[in-house]
Short mmCIF file of C-alpha atoms and ligand atoms in Angstrom, two decimals:
data_model
loop_
_atom_site.label_atom_id
_atom_site.label_comp_id
_atom_site.label_asym_id
_atom_site.label_seq_id
_atom_site.Cartn_x
_atom_site.Cartn_y
_atom_site.Cartn_z
CA MET A 25 4.87 42.48 -65.97
CA LYS A 26 2.57 41.34 -63.18
CA TYR A 27 2.03 37.61 -62.85
CA GLU A 28 -0.79 35.56 -61.44
CA VAL A 29 0.06 32.41 -59.50
CA VAL A 30 -1.95 29.28 -60.34
CA ILE A 31 -1.80 26.24 -58.06
CA GLY A 32 -3.65 22.91 -58.01
CA LEU A 33 -3.28 20.30 -55.27
CA GLU A 34 -3.40 16.52 -55.15
CA THR A 35 -3.65 15.52 -51.48
CA HIS A 36 -3.35 11.95 -50.22
CA VAL A 37 -4.99 11.24 -46.87
CA GLU A 38 -4.70 7.92 -45.02
CA LEU A 39 -8.12 6.85 -43.77
CA ASP A 40 -8.48 5.70 -40.16
CA THR A 41 -9.98 2.25 -40.56
CA LYS A 42 -9.50 -0.82 -38.39
CA SER A 43 -8.26 -2.80 -41.37
CA LYS A 44 -6.56 -2.20 -44.71
CA ILE A 45 -8.50 -1.42 -47.87
CA PHE A 46 -8.51 -4.89 -49.50
CA CYS A 47 -7.53 -7.36 -46.74
CA SER A 48 -8.11 -7.84 -43.01
CA CYS A 49 -4.66 -6.70 -41.83
CA GLY A 50 -4.77 -3.87 -39.26
CA GLY A 51 -5.03 -0.27 -40.49
CA HIS A 52 -2.13 2.16 -40.23
CA SER A 53 -2.41 3.03 -36.54
CA GLU A 54 -2.12 -0.60 -35.48
CA HIS A 55 1.44 -1.06 -36.72
CA VAL A 56 4.22 -1.52 -34.22
CA GLU A 57 7.16 -3.42 -35.69
CA PRO A 58 8.11 -3.36 -39.39
CA ASN A 59 6.20 -5.99 -41.39
CA ASP A 60 4.07 -7.14 -38.45
CA CYS A 61 0.90 -6.23 -40.31
CA VAL A 62 1.07 -8.06 -43.62
CA CYS A 63 -0.67 -11.00 -45.25
CA PRO A 64 -0.43 -12.80 -48.60
CA ALA A 65 -3.04 -10.44 -50.10
CA CYS A 66 -1.33 -7.11 -49.32
CA CYS A 67 2.05 -8.64 -50.19
CA GLY A 68 0.92 -9.51 -53.71
CA MET A 69 1.24 -13.29 -53.37
CA PRO A 70 -0.21 -15.34 -56.22
CA GLY A 71 -3.79 -16.48 -55.91
CA MET A 72 -4.91 -13.97 -53.28
CA LEU A 73 -7.92 -11.82 -54.07
CA PRO A 74 -8.78 -8.37 -52.74
CA VAL A 75 -12.09 -7.60 -50.98
CA THR A 76 -13.15 -3.96 -50.58
CA ASN A 77 -13.39 -2.54 -47.05
CA LYS A 78 -16.87 -1.02 -46.67
CA LYS A 79 -15.79 1.34 -43.89
CA ALA A 80 -13.12 2.82 -46.16
CA VAL A 81 -15.76 3.47 -48.82
CA GLU A 82 -17.95 5.18 -46.23
CA LYS A 83 -15.14 7.42 -45.01
CA ALA A 84 -14.45 8.41 -48.62
CA ILE A 85 -18.14 9.26 -49.03
CA MET A 86 -17.97 11.36 -45.85
CA ALA A 87 -14.98 13.27 -47.21
CA GLY A 88 -16.90 13.85 -50.44
CA LEU A 89 -19.96 15.14 -48.59
CA MET A 90 -17.80 17.48 -46.53
CA LEU A 91 -16.33 18.89 -49.73
CA ASN A 92 -19.75 19.28 -51.38
CA CYS A 93 -19.03 16.62 -53.99
CA LYS A 94 -21.38 14.59 -56.10
CA ILE A 95 -21.07 10.94 -55.01
CA ASN A 96 -20.95 8.73 -58.09
CA GLU A 97 -23.37 5.86 -58.22
CA TYR A 98 -21.14 3.56 -60.25
CA VAL A 99 -17.64 3.27 -58.85
CA THR A 100 -14.83 0.94 -59.96
CA PHE A 101 -11.24 0.10 -59.10
CA ASP A 102 -8.45 0.06 -61.68
CA LYS A 103 -4.87 -1.18 -61.87
CA LYS A 104 -2.07 1.34 -62.25
CA SER A 105 0.97 -0.61 -63.37
CA TYR A 106 4.50 0.28 -62.40
CA TYR A 107 7.37 -1.51 -60.74
CA TYR A 108 8.98 -0.31 -57.54
CA PRO A 109 10.13 -2.36 -54.52
CA ASP A 110 7.58 -0.71 -52.21
CA LEU A 111 4.76 -2.06 -54.40
CA PRO A 112 4.82 -5.85 -54.13
CA GLY A 113 2.11 -6.52 -56.77
CA ALA A 114 3.82 -4.24 -59.34
CA TYR A 115 0.53 -2.41 -59.68
CA GLN A 116 -1.42 -0.09 -57.42
CA ILE A 117 -5.19 -0.44 -57.09
CA THR A 118 -6.70 3.00 -57.63
CA GLN A 119 -9.71 4.61 -59.33
CA TRP A 120 -9.09 5.95 -62.79
CA PHE A 121 -12.24 5.48 -64.85
CA HIS A 122 -15.00 5.85 -62.22
CA PRO A 123 -13.78 7.70 -59.09
CA ILE A 124 -16.02 7.84 -56.02
CA CYS A 125 -16.58 11.63 -55.77
CA VAL A 126 -16.52 14.46 -58.33
CA GLU A 127 -17.33 18.15 -58.73
CA GLY A 128 -17.03 19.59 -55.24
CA SER A 129 -15.94 22.84 -53.69
CA VAL A 130 -14.51 24.20 -50.47
CA GLU A 131 -14.14 27.72 -49.07
CA VAL A 132 -10.75 28.89 -47.89
CA THR A 133 -10.24 31.98 -45.77
CA THR A 134 -7.02 33.97 -45.59
CA LYS A 135 -6.37 37.50 -44.39
CA ASP A 136 -7.27 38.63 -47.91
CA GLY A 137 -10.76 37.17 -47.71
CA THR A 138 -12.67 34.02 -48.59
CA ARG A 139 -12.45 32.23 -51.94
CA THR A 140 -13.99 29.05 -53.29
CA ILE A 141 -11.68 26.28 -54.50
CA GLY A 142 -13.12 23.72 -56.91
CA ILE A 143 -12.62 20.02 -56.20
CA LYS A 144 -12.17 18.05 -59.41
CA GLN A 145 -12.48 14.62 -57.82
CA ILE A 146 -11.73 12.35 -54.90
CA HIS A 147 -10.60 8.82 -55.64
CA MET A 148 -9.76 5.88 -53.41
CA GLU A 149 -6.56 3.90 -53.64
CA GLU A 150 -4.16 1.74 -51.66
CA ASP A 151 -0.97 3.13 -50.18
CA ALA A 152 2.46 1.70 -51.05
CA GLY A 153 5.00 0.30 -48.56
CA LYS A 154 7.92 2.19 -47.09
CA LEU A 155 11.55 1.95 -48.10
CA VAL A 156 14.05 2.52 -45.29
CA HIS A 157 17.35 3.71 -46.71
CA ASP A 158 19.45 4.77 -43.78
CA GLU A 159 19.37 1.96 -41.23
CA TRP A 160 22.26 -0.09 -42.68
CA SER A 161 24.76 1.21 -45.17
CA ASP A 162 24.51 -0.07 -48.75
CA THR A 163 21.19 -1.68 -47.91
CA THR A 164 17.60 -0.61 -48.37
CA LEU A 165 14.99 -2.25 -46.17
CA VAL A 166 11.35 -2.54 -47.08
CA ASP A 167 8.42 -2.33 -44.67
CA TYR A 168 5.07 -3.51 -46.08
CA ASN A 169 2.95 -2.41 -43.11
CA ARG A 170 1.69 0.60 -45.05
CA THR A 171 0.98 -1.38 -48.22
CA SER A 172 -2.75 -1.36 -48.88
CA VAL A 173 -3.64 1.13 -46.15
CA PRO A 174 -6.67 3.01 -47.56
CA LEU A 175 -6.06 6.44 -49.04
CA ILE A 176 -8.21 9.06 -50.61
CA GLU A 177 -6.65 11.43 -53.10
CA ILE A 178 -8.36 14.80 -53.32
CA VAL A 179 -7.65 16.62 -56.59
CA THR A 180 -8.47 20.33 -56.75
CA LYS A 181 -8.96 22.49 -59.80
CA PRO A 182 -6.10 24.95 -60.46
CA ASP A 183 -7.87 27.53 -58.30
CA PHE A 184 -5.35 28.59 -55.64
CA ARG A 185 -3.71 31.98 -56.15
CA SER A 186 -1.18 32.00 -53.27
CA SER A 187 0.65 29.77 -50.82
CA ALA A 188 -1.51 31.26 -48.04
CA GLU A 189 -4.62 29.84 -49.71
CA VAL A 190 -2.97 26.43 -50.02
CA LEU A 191 -2.07 26.38 -46.33
CA ALA A 192 -5.57 27.54 -45.32
CA TYR A 193 -7.04 24.72 -47.44
CA LEU A 194 -4.78 22.09 -45.85
CA GLU A 195 -5.52 23.36 -42.33
CA THR A 196 -9.26 23.18 -43.07
CA LEU A 197 -9.03 19.64 -44.45
CA LYS A 198 -6.98 18.53 -41.48
CA ALA A 199 -9.29 20.09 -38.86
CA ASN A 200 -12.45 18.77 -40.52
CA PHE A 201 -11.14 15.27 -41.24
CA ARG A 202 -9.80 14.86 -37.70
CA PHE A 203 -13.05 16.07 -36.16
CA ALA A 204 -15.12 13.75 -38.35
CA GLY A 205 -12.91 10.74 -37.54
CA ILE A 206 -11.99 10.33 -41.22
CA SER A 207 -8.28 10.61 -40.53
CA GLU A 208 -6.03 11.76 -37.70
CA CYS A 209 -3.92 13.43 -40.43
CA GLU A 210 -0.78 13.03 -38.34
CA GLU A 211 2.59 13.86 -39.91
CA GLY A 212 3.02 11.65 -42.99
CA ALA A 213 -0.65 10.57 -43.13
CA MET A 214 -1.47 13.64 -45.27
CA ARG A 215 0.81 14.16 -48.28
CA CYS A 216 0.51 16.56 -51.19
CA ASP A 217 1.67 16.96 -54.75
CA VAL A 218 1.68 20.68 -55.50
CA ASN A 219 1.20 21.79 -59.15
CA ILE A 220 2.35 25.32 -59.86
CA SER A 221 2.40 27.67 -62.84
CA VAL A 222 2.32 31.42 -63.39
CA ARG A 223 0.72 33.49 -66.14
CA PRO A 224 0.55 37.18 -67.05
CA GLN A 225 -2.13 38.92 -64.98
CA GLY A 226 -5.37 38.92 -66.95
CA SER A 227 -4.49 35.89 -69.08
CA THR A 228 -6.94 32.99 -69.04
CA GLU A 229 -4.56 30.37 -70.43
CA LEU A 230 -2.66 28.08 -68.10
CA GLY A 231 1.13 28.38 -68.01
CA VAL A 232 3.68 25.54 -68.02
CA ARG A 233 3.33 23.71 -64.72
CA THR A 234 5.72 21.88 -62.47
CA GLU A 235 4.65 19.42 -59.82
CA ILE A 236 6.43 19.18 -56.47
CA LYS A 237 5.92 15.63 -55.26
CA ASN A 238 5.11 14.11 -51.90
CA MET A 239 5.25 16.96 -49.42
CA SER A 240 3.96 16.45 -45.88
CA SER A 241 5.24 19.36 -43.78
CA PHE A 242 3.12 22.50 -44.09
CA ALA A 243 6.16 24.71 -43.47
CA ALA A 244 8.06 23.01 -46.29
CA ILE A 245 5.05 23.27 -48.61
CA GLU A 246 4.98 27.03 -48.10
CA LYS A 247 8.71 27.43 -48.77
CA ALA A 248 8.61 25.17 -51.82
CA ILE A 249 5.71 27.12 -53.34
CA GLU A 250 7.45 30.46 -52.80
CA PHE A 251 10.63 29.07 -54.36
CA GLU A 252 8.80 27.74 -57.43
CA ILE A 253 6.84 30.96 -57.95
CA ALA A 254 10.08 32.95 -57.97
CA ARG A 255 11.72 30.46 -60.33
CA HIS A 256 8.78 30.54 -62.76
CA ILE A 257 8.60 34.34 -62.78
CA ASP A 258 12.37 34.60 -63.34
CA ALA A 259 12.16 32.18 -66.23
CA ASN A 260 9.42 34.30 -67.80
CA GLU A 261 10.92 37.71 -67.09
CA ARG A 262 14.61 37.16 -67.56
CA GLN A 263 14.75 33.95 -69.58
CA THR A 264 16.90 32.36 -66.83
CA GLU A 265 15.77 28.94 -68.06
CA VAL A 266 13.21 27.29 -70.28
CA LEU A 267 10.38 25.91 -68.14
CA VAL A 268 9.41 22.34 -68.88
CA GLN A 269 6.51 20.41 -67.47
CA GLY A 270 7.81 17.88 -64.99
CA THR A 271 7.98 16.64 -61.45
CA ARG A 272 10.35 18.07 -58.87
CA ARG A 273 11.30 17.39 -55.28
CA TRP A 274 11.87 19.92 -52.51
CA ASP A 275 15.20 19.75 -50.69
CA ASP A 276 14.62 21.25 -47.26
CA ASP A 277 18.35 21.55 -46.49
CA LYS A 278 19.27 23.29 -49.73
CA LYS A 279 15.97 25.24 -49.72
CA ARG A 280 15.26 24.64 -53.40
CA THR A 281 13.52 22.22 -55.75
CA PHE A 282 15.32 19.73 -58.01
CA PRO A 283 13.96 18.04 -61.13
CA MET A 284 12.97 14.36 -60.75
CA ARG A 285 11.60 13.26 -64.10
CA ASN A 286 10.04 15.06 -67.01
CA LYS A 287 7.88 12.62 -68.87
CA GLU A 288 5.20 10.54 -67.27
CA THR A 289 1.80 10.33 -68.87
CA ALA A 290 -1.30 8.36 -68.06
CA ALA A 291 -0.51 5.95 -70.90
CA ASP A 292 2.73 4.92 -69.18
CA TYR A 293 0.75 3.45 -66.31
CA ARG A 294 -1.41 1.20 -68.51
CA TYR A 295 -4.55 1.81 -66.43
CA PHE A 296 -7.15 -0.91 -66.80
CA PRO A 297 -10.19 -2.06 -64.80
CA ASP A 298 -9.23 -4.47 -62.03
CA PRO A 299 -11.12 -7.70 -62.85
CA ASN A 300 -10.69 -8.92 -59.24
CA LEU A 301 -12.94 -6.26 -57.74
CA MET A 302 -16.66 -5.84 -58.24
CA PRO A 303 -17.95 -2.38 -59.12
CA ILE A 304 -19.46 -0.60 -56.11
CA ILE A 305 -22.99 0.71 -56.50
CA ILE A 306 -23.59 3.64 -54.18
CA ASP A 307 -27.30 4.38 -54.18
CA GLU A 308 -28.95 7.41 -52.66
CA LYS A 309 -30.02 5.46 -49.58
CA TRP A 310 -26.44 4.57 -48.74
CA VAL A 311 -25.26 8.15 -49.22
CA GLU A 312 -28.05 9.42 -46.96
CA SER A 313 -27.26 6.89 -44.23
CA VAL A 314 -23.62 7.99 -44.30
CA ARG A 315 -24.71 11.63 -44.19
CA ALA A 316 -26.95 10.90 -41.19
CA SER A 317 -24.08 9.19 -39.36
CA MET A 318 -21.77 12.18 -39.78
CA TYR A 319 -20.81 14.35 -36.84
CA MET A 320 -21.01 18.14 -36.96
CA THR A 321 -18.02 20.17 -38.19
CA PRO A 322 -15.65 21.91 -35.76
CA GLN A 323 -17.22 25.25 -36.72
CA GLU A 324 -20.71 23.98 -35.88
CA LYS A 325 -19.48 22.58 -32.58
CA LYS A 326 -17.89 25.93 -31.74
CA GLN A 327 -21.19 27.67 -32.46
CA GLU A 328 -22.99 25.25 -30.13
CA TYR A 329 -20.55 25.93 -27.29
CA LEU A 330 -20.82 29.71 -27.78
CA GLU A 331 -24.60 29.53 -27.67
CA LYS A 332 -24.41 27.55 -24.44
CA GLY A 333 -22.25 30.22 -22.82
CA LEU A 334 -18.60 29.25 -23.24
CA LEU A 335 -16.04 31.90 -24.13
CA GLU A 336 -14.69 32.00 -27.66
CA SER A 337 -11.18 31.17 -26.38
CA GLU A 338 -12.56 28.12 -24.54
CA ALA A 339 -14.52 26.90 -27.58
CA ASP A 340 -11.52 27.41 -29.87
CA THR A 341 -9.29 25.28 -27.64
CA LEU A 342 -11.88 22.53 -27.25
CA ILE A 343 -12.67 22.07 -30.96
CA VAL A 344 -9.06 21.29 -31.81
CA GLU A 345 -9.64 17.81 -30.36
CA ARG A 346 -12.86 15.94 -31.05
CA LYS A 347 -12.19 13.51 -28.20
CA VAL A 348 -11.96 16.42 -25.75
CA CYS A 349 -15.34 17.70 -26.96
CA ASP A 350 -16.72 14.18 -26.52
CA LEU A 351 -15.33 14.08 -22.98
CA LEU A 352 -16.93 17.41 -22.08
CA ASP A 353 -20.26 16.38 -23.61
CA LYS A 354 -20.19 13.20 -21.50
CA LEU A 355 -19.69 15.29 -18.35
CA VAL A 356 -22.70 17.41 -19.26
CA GLU A 357 -24.81 14.32 -19.98
CA ASN A 358 -24.01 13.20 -16.47
CA GLY A 359 -25.33 16.34 -14.84
CA ILE A 360 -22.20 18.46 -14.69
CA ASP A 361 -22.58 22.10 -15.65
CA LEU A 362 -20.95 22.90 -19.04
CA LYS A 363 -18.91 25.82 -17.72
CA GLU A 364 -17.74 23.83 -14.71
CA GLY A 365 -16.77 20.84 -16.88
CA ALA A 366 -14.91 23.11 -19.28
CA THR A 367 -12.96 24.58 -16.36
CA TRP A 368 -11.99 21.13 -15.10
CA ILE A 369 -10.68 20.25 -18.57
CA LEU A 370 -9.15 23.52 -19.69
CA THR A 371 -7.69 24.61 -16.35
CA ASP A 372 -7.21 21.58 -14.11
CA CYS A 373 -6.43 18.84 -16.65
CA MET A 374 -4.36 21.31 -18.69
CA SER A 375 -2.18 22.23 -15.75
CA VAL A 376 -1.37 18.56 -15.09
CA LEU A 377 -0.64 18.02 -18.80
CA ARG A 378 1.55 21.12 -18.96
CA ARG A 379 3.59 19.89 -16.01
CA LEU A 380 4.12 16.61 -17.90
CA GLY A 381 5.12 18.49 -21.07
CA LYS A 382 2.00 17.29 -22.87
CA THR A 383 -0.94 18.90 -24.68
CA LEU A 384 -4.70 18.45 -24.67
CA ALA A 385 -4.30 15.94 -27.51
CA ASP A 386 -2.52 13.62 -25.05
CA LEU A 387 -5.30 13.72 -22.46
CA LYS A 388 -6.33 10.17 -21.66
CA ILE A 389 -8.86 10.17 -18.85
CA SER A 390 -12.13 8.30 -18.92
CA ALA A 391 -15.27 10.40 -18.54
CA GLU A 392 -16.31 8.12 -15.67
CA LYS A 393 -13.21 8.90 -13.63
CA LEU A 394 -13.38 12.63 -14.28
CA ILE A 395 -17.06 12.66 -13.31
CA THR A 396 -16.22 10.81 -10.11
CA ILE A 397 -13.58 13.38 -9.18
CA ILE A 398 -15.80 16.38 -9.96
CA ASN A 399 -18.60 14.89 -7.85
CA LEU A 400 -16.26 14.11 -4.94
CA VAL A 401 -15.43 17.82 -4.83
CA LYS A 402 -19.00 18.97 -5.45
CA GLU A 403 -20.30 16.81 -2.61
CA ASN A 404 -17.54 18.05 -0.31
CA THR A 405 -16.24 14.55 0.17
CA VAL A 406 -12.84 16.02 -0.63
CA ASN A 407 -11.89 19.67 -0.98
CA ARG A 408 -10.85 21.21 -4.28
CA SER A 409 -7.12 20.97 -3.78
CA ALA A 410 -7.46 17.29 -2.87
CA GLY A 411 -9.57 16.94 -6.04
CA LYS A 412 -6.66 18.29 -8.07
CA LYS A 413 -4.31 15.81 -6.41
CA ILE A 414 -6.61 12.93 -7.34
CA LEU A 415 -6.93 14.26 -10.90
CA SER A 416 -3.18 14.41 -11.25
CA ALA A 417 -2.80 10.78 -10.10
CA VAL A 418 -5.57 9.64 -12.46
CA ILE A 419 -4.02 11.40 -15.48
CA GLU A 420 -0.51 10.20 -14.70
CA LYS A 421 -1.13 6.70 -13.36
CA ASP A 422 -4.75 5.99 -14.23
CA VAL A 423 -5.48 5.15 -10.57
CA ASP A 424 -9.02 4.56 -9.32
CA PRO A 425 -10.13 7.93 -7.85
CA ILE A 426 -12.18 6.49 -4.97
CA ALA A 427 -9.55 3.98 -3.88
CA TYR A 428 -6.89 6.67 -4.24
CA TYR A 429 -8.49 9.33 -2.05
CA LYS A 430 -9.23 6.78 0.67
CA GLU A 431 -5.75 5.33 0.58
CA GLN A 432 -4.16 8.81 0.65
CA GLY A 433 -6.52 10.07 3.40
CA LEU A 434 -7.66 12.96 1.22
CA ASP A 435 -11.24 13.06 2.49
CA SER A 436 -12.73 16.02 4.32
CA GLN A 437 -13.16 14.23 7.70
CA GLY A 438 -10.67 16.41 9.55
CA ASP A 439 -10.51 19.26 7.00
CA THR A 440 -11.06 22.14 9.43
CA GLY A 441 -10.91 24.78 6.70
CA LEU A 442 -13.78 23.20 4.78
CA ILE A 443 -15.80 22.42 7.92
CA GLU A 444 -15.38 25.97 9.12
CA GLN A 445 -16.61 27.30 5.79
CA ILE A 446 -19.70 25.09 5.95
CA VAL A 447 -20.42 25.89 9.61
CA ARG A 448 -20.42 29.60 8.74
CA LYS A 449 -22.69 29.02 5.76
CA VAL A 450 -25.19 26.98 7.83
CA ILE A 451 -25.19 29.57 10.62
CA ASP A 452 -25.80 32.39 8.12
CA ASN A 453 -28.64 30.49 6.48
CA ASN A 454 -30.41 29.58 9.76
CA PRO A 455 -30.70 32.72 11.92
CA ASN A 456 -33.77 31.33 13.69
CA ALA A 457 -31.98 28.26 14.98
CA VAL A 458 -29.12 30.46 16.19
CA LYS A 459 -31.62 32.69 17.99
CA ASP A 460 -33.22 29.61 19.61
CA TYR A 461 -29.82 28.48 20.83
CA LYS A 462 -29.03 31.89 22.32
CA GLU A 463 -32.39 31.76 24.11
CA GLY A 464 -31.31 28.51 25.71
CA LYS A 465 -32.99 25.97 23.44
CA THR A 466 -30.05 23.54 23.22
CA LYS A 467 -31.98 21.31 20.78
CA ALA A 468 -31.09 23.85 18.10
CA VAL A 469 -27.48 22.60 18.19
CA GLY A 470 -28.62 19.19 17.02
CA PHE A 471 -30.51 20.74 14.13
CA LEU A 472 -27.53 22.84 13.00
CA PHE A 473 -25.21 19.83 13.37
CA GLY A 474 -27.52 17.84 11.11
CA MET A 475 -27.54 20.58 8.47
CA ILE A 476 -23.73 20.74 8.47
CA MET A 477 -23.41 16.97 8.21
CA ARG A 478 -25.81 17.00 5.28
CA GLU A 479 -23.69 19.59 3.44
CA LEU A 480 -20.64 17.44 4.09
CA ARG A 481 -22.50 14.34 2.89
CA GLY A 482 -21.55 12.67 6.15
CA ASN A 483 -17.86 13.30 5.61
CA GLY A 484 -17.02 15.34 8.67
CA ASP A 485 -15.42 14.26 11.92
CA PRO A 486 -18.28 14.87 14.45
CA GLN A 487 -15.88 16.02 17.15
CA VAL A 488 -14.31 18.64 14.88
CA ILE A 489 -17.74 19.82 13.75
CA ASN A 490 -18.99 20.18 17.31
CA GLN A 491 -15.90 22.07 18.36
CA ILE A 492 -16.15 24.56 15.48
CA LEU A 493 -19.93 24.94 15.77
CA THR A 494 -19.73 25.70 19.50
CA LYS A 495 -16.99 28.24 18.85
CA TYR A 496 -19.15 30.11 16.30
CA LEU A 497 -22.35 29.91 18.35
CA ASN A 498 -20.66 31.42 21.36
CA GLN A 499 -19.10 34.32 19.48
P1 ADP B 28 -2.66 14.96 -64.54
O1 ADP B 28 -3.70 14.03 -65.01
O2 ADP B 28 -1.56 15.21 -65.49
O3 ADP B 28 -2.18 14.68 -63.15
P2 ADP B 28 -4.70 16.83 -63.83
O4 ADP B 28 -5.48 17.59 -64.80
O5 ADP B 28 -5.35 15.73 -63.09
O6 ADP B 28 -3.36 16.39 -64.50
O7 ADP B 28 -4.16 17.86 -62.80
C1 ADP B 28 -3.43 17.50 -61.70
C2 ADP B 28 -3.37 18.71 -60.77
O8 ADP B 28 -2.66 19.77 -61.37
C3 ADP B 28 -4.75 19.26 -60.47
O9 ADP B 28 -4.80 19.62 -59.08
C4 ADP B 28 -4.84 20.49 -61.35
O10 ADP B 28 -5.64 21.49 -60.76
C5 ADP B 28 -3.42 20.96 -61.39
N1 ADP B 28 -3.05 21.70 -62.61
C6 ADP B 28 -3.28 21.34 -63.88
N2 ADP B 28 -2.76 22.25 -64.72
C7 ADP B 28 -2.17 23.20 -63.95
C8 ADP B 28 -1.45 24.40 -64.24
N3 ADP B 28 -1.19 24.80 -65.46
N4 ADP B 28 -1.00 25.13 -63.20
C9 ADP B 28 -1.22 24.72 -61.94
N5 ADP B 28 -1.88 23.61 -61.62
C10 ADP B 28 -2.36 22.86 -62.61
MG1 MG B 29 -1.16 13.92 -61.22
ZN1 ZN B 30 -2.97 -7.81 -45.62
#
């Protein structure tokens, strides 16, 4: 018999906010040492009350708008009760009764074409802490830095029909969320529960599903899905086992899933409205102001670059990193040609990064410094290879480009190659002055000298210029 694969995804994404979702502790990127980012509120101490982080709400709205969701007007937080050492309050604050976004959709493209995946809902919740099992033997440590970091959970309808569609969906979420500044989606900041079932081709009923919990590596997600599909089909075809609904975990060493627990229903969590948090009213005006503040998608940015004359390969590389696009746009705002700026970033910066074993994502150069370097070269204050030397020092050691070229003597004063090039250009462009000189009007030399000095923005050694100019005039 032929089987159809049915998959639904629950994806947790940590939001990039300066502070946690219900207290003023730093958000997830601020953490350095274990437990250096905790307070009585996120540690569940008695008497402390949560206050909702407005920025987190706005990032959740942005995610909802990106996924074509309806943004609910009346939104509440609820308590999900369970005990585990990584959850100091013994309940998680989440949204059960009135989630922030519902009824969305997203297109995913694989080599087999484009399909639309329904989004059931997006809800906000707080993350749990981290248990560290392997640092000391017989001891588990707990790190509460991650407790109360804001999350959104995006729940799809059971609309995926292959692992390729799941991966395409996750890649799209990651690219769009990173570009929009919703989340960096680094390893561990985006985690999925994958629900899988199979059914005879043509059937409209859903089969028994299993849920693989807490997966963050895309490669592992693909392997786990393929394993589960095969297991489900075997169970149907050859009665190898009786499928039961339940949660499983993927073991990446053994390359198979193992059962975790079978029964766990909503009732077990005793969901109830959190009386400590006010409902949030999200009116149309608020939604529209969030929409207006949103940046374009990577695809739209690519289109813009193509229309302005960049190559597809250049645009594709740039849109992987929003901050690189921002850097390039800053160069253009400051009068640098788009193509020229793109070359400085994609060729010159890249070659420095490559030498350091880094990628474009690691590029940390201020627009001001890059503009200074590009202009130093453009104005012939330094030649191009000196420009690259300065760039390298700025990327590696964040030196000041002006102070650096002066200190290293990289200016064009005695750069005979550059001076020669400019002398030839000025002679070619001023045949009349050359004729005057040949007819004995020595004043013409002064005029040509002035033109050369202007091209060099005053950065040429007058003796060297005179020497080279005389040589060319007497040829
Ligand atoms: P629960 O409340 O038990 O978590 P939901 O209806 O919220 O169940 O579904 C959770 C996820 O499982 C959703 O992404 C949904 O699309 C998916 N799902 C539900 N039933 C199936 C099924 N039979 N096969 C595959 N995925 C399913
Ligand atoms: Mg679930
Ligand atoms: Zn706190």
